[in-house]
C-alpha angles and dihedrals in degrees: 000000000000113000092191111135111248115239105234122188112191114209105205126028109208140095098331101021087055104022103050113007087033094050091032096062103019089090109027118114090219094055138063129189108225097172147339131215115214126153092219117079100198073060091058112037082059093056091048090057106039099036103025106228140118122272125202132195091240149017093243081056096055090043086078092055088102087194091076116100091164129042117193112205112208101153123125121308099261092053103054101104102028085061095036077061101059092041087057112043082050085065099252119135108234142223105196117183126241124290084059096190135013081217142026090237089051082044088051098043096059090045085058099049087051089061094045096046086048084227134124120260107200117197117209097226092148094169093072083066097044111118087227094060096049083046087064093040095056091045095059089035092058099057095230096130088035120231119356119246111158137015121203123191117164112175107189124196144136121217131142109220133189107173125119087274090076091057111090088208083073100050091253138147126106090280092064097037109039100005095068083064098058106023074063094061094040094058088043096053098031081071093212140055121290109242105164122038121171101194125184106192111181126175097216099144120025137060121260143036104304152089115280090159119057120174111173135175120195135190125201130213090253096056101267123130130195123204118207136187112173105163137149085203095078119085093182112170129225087026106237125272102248133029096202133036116189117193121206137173095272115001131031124214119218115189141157114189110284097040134025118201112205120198105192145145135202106254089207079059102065137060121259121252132252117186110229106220108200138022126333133190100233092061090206141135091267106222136128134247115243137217095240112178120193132213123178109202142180098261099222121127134197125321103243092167112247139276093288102044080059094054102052099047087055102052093032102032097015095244122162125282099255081203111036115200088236089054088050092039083055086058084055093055090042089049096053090049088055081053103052121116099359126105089268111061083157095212095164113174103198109229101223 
């Protein structure tokens, strides 16, 4: 087991390149910033004080800096392969944020320079490591609720945004930006490849030329079907009591992100039905009463560390890759086939 920090550069230095791969390594033990690339220079003047590493103008600039093992590549949507690409064929390993790619052939084609590079490409996809998440996927893996038919999610907020992430030149909308999080969870939990998707994508809110509604409906090869509403164009108050509702054979599973309510019975437990095929007296809905039981739980899963803890027992101890590119290059085709045929197909070429 090496216990050599790893030399991390981090590309982009806003919300997330700051806010979440700036404040996630800063402190570890097992990580050491060597430099940062940012194009604004009040960015990185403030990365040079507070973290004590170096900052350049560009990537290609940082490239040079031959202490990086790691690049994290936190620049605009759009950019995120071509600039994956470059990090790779000059031998770093490389961290590239969600979405991964603005198209499955850009997808396909980093996947292919990895190989060829013979170097790891990490996708942050955090949420697969989210408690909440491996509380829901317990929950369908137990059989507690019994088998899986049909996932709701519905994530409600207004907000009138204006940032670059409402540009489709950057690769943004809310189905780059938040969508890649929990079209994750859903194929995960949906336990088969998506093959039908009906997607309505609206810009109601926000500036711009891009999605800020998104309303999808998916079908898996199994026969389950998820439906998903993610939008910054809904004030509901209150906000509605769960975020996910999970429907199984013979329980559902309703759950937010702090609790999670079951309703469930035993099917041993139960007589089986008969359809009665003609007139009855009671003249009456024939059904039969169940034994539910109820349990209202904290819905948090097991712990299985964070992105970071991954990445860093793969390149150091040779563990496996918790998000492999081809699972996050499997959210890209889903989310084309949420695109296709709306106003928003959302085929941003990055100019670099």
């Amino acid at each position: 087991m090496s216990t050599k920090k790893i030399g991390i550069g981090i590309v982009g230095l806003g919300r997330a390149g700051w806010g979440i791969h700036v404040q996630d390594t800063r402190r570890r033990r097992d990580y050491r910033i060597v430099a940062v690339a940012d194009p604004l220079p009040e960015r990185r003047a403030q990365a040079e004080r507070e973290l004590r590493c170096r900052s350049y103008e560009s990537l290609s600039q940082l490239l040079k800096d031959t202490e990086i093992e790691l690049v994290t590549i936190a620049t605009p949507s759009a950019a995120h392969g071509p600039d994956a690409k470059k990090a790779l064929r000059a031998g770093r390993h490389v961290v590239v944020e969600k979405p991964m790619a603005v198209t499955v052939r850009e997808a396909d084609s980093m996947i292919a320079a990895a190989k060829k590079a013979r170097r790891k490409l990490f996708v942050h996809q955090n949420y697969r490591f989210d408690r909440n998440y491996t509380y829901l996927k317990g929950v369908v893996d137990s059989g507690i609720i019994g088998k899986l038919f049909a996932i709701q999610l519905h994530m409600p907020a207004f907000t009138r945004r204006y940032d670059w992430q409402t540009l489709a030149k950057n690769g943004g909308g809310v189905l780059n930006n938040t969508g890649p999080h929990y079209v994750d969870q859903i194929i995960n939990l949906l336990g088969s490849p998506v093959v039908e998707v009906m997607g309505d994508l609206q810009r109601i809110a926000s500036a711009g030329d891009v999605e800020d509604h998104v309303a999808a409906f998916l079908r898996a090869r199994n026969g389950c079907t998820a439906q998903m509403t993610i939008s910054s164009a809904q004030n509901i108050t209150p906000m509605p009591p769960y975020r996910w509702v999970l429907c199984g054979s013979h329980g559902t599973c309703m759950a937010n992100h702090e609790s999670s309510t079951i309703n469930y019975f035993h099917p041993n437990k139960v007589k089986p039905l008969k359809a009665i095929d003609g007139p009855v007296m009671s003249r009456a809905y024939e059904h039969n009463d169940l034994p539910w039981r109820t349990k209202t739980v904290k819905a948090v899963g097991p712990n299985v560390g964070n992105f970071y803890d991954n990445v860093h027992a793969v390149l150091r101890n040779r563990a496996k890759l918790h998000v492999t590119p081809e699972s996050a290059r499997e959210i890209i085709r889903v989310i084309a086939m949420i695109r296709k045929g709306t106003d928003f197909p959302g085929r941003a070429i990055a100019k670099r």
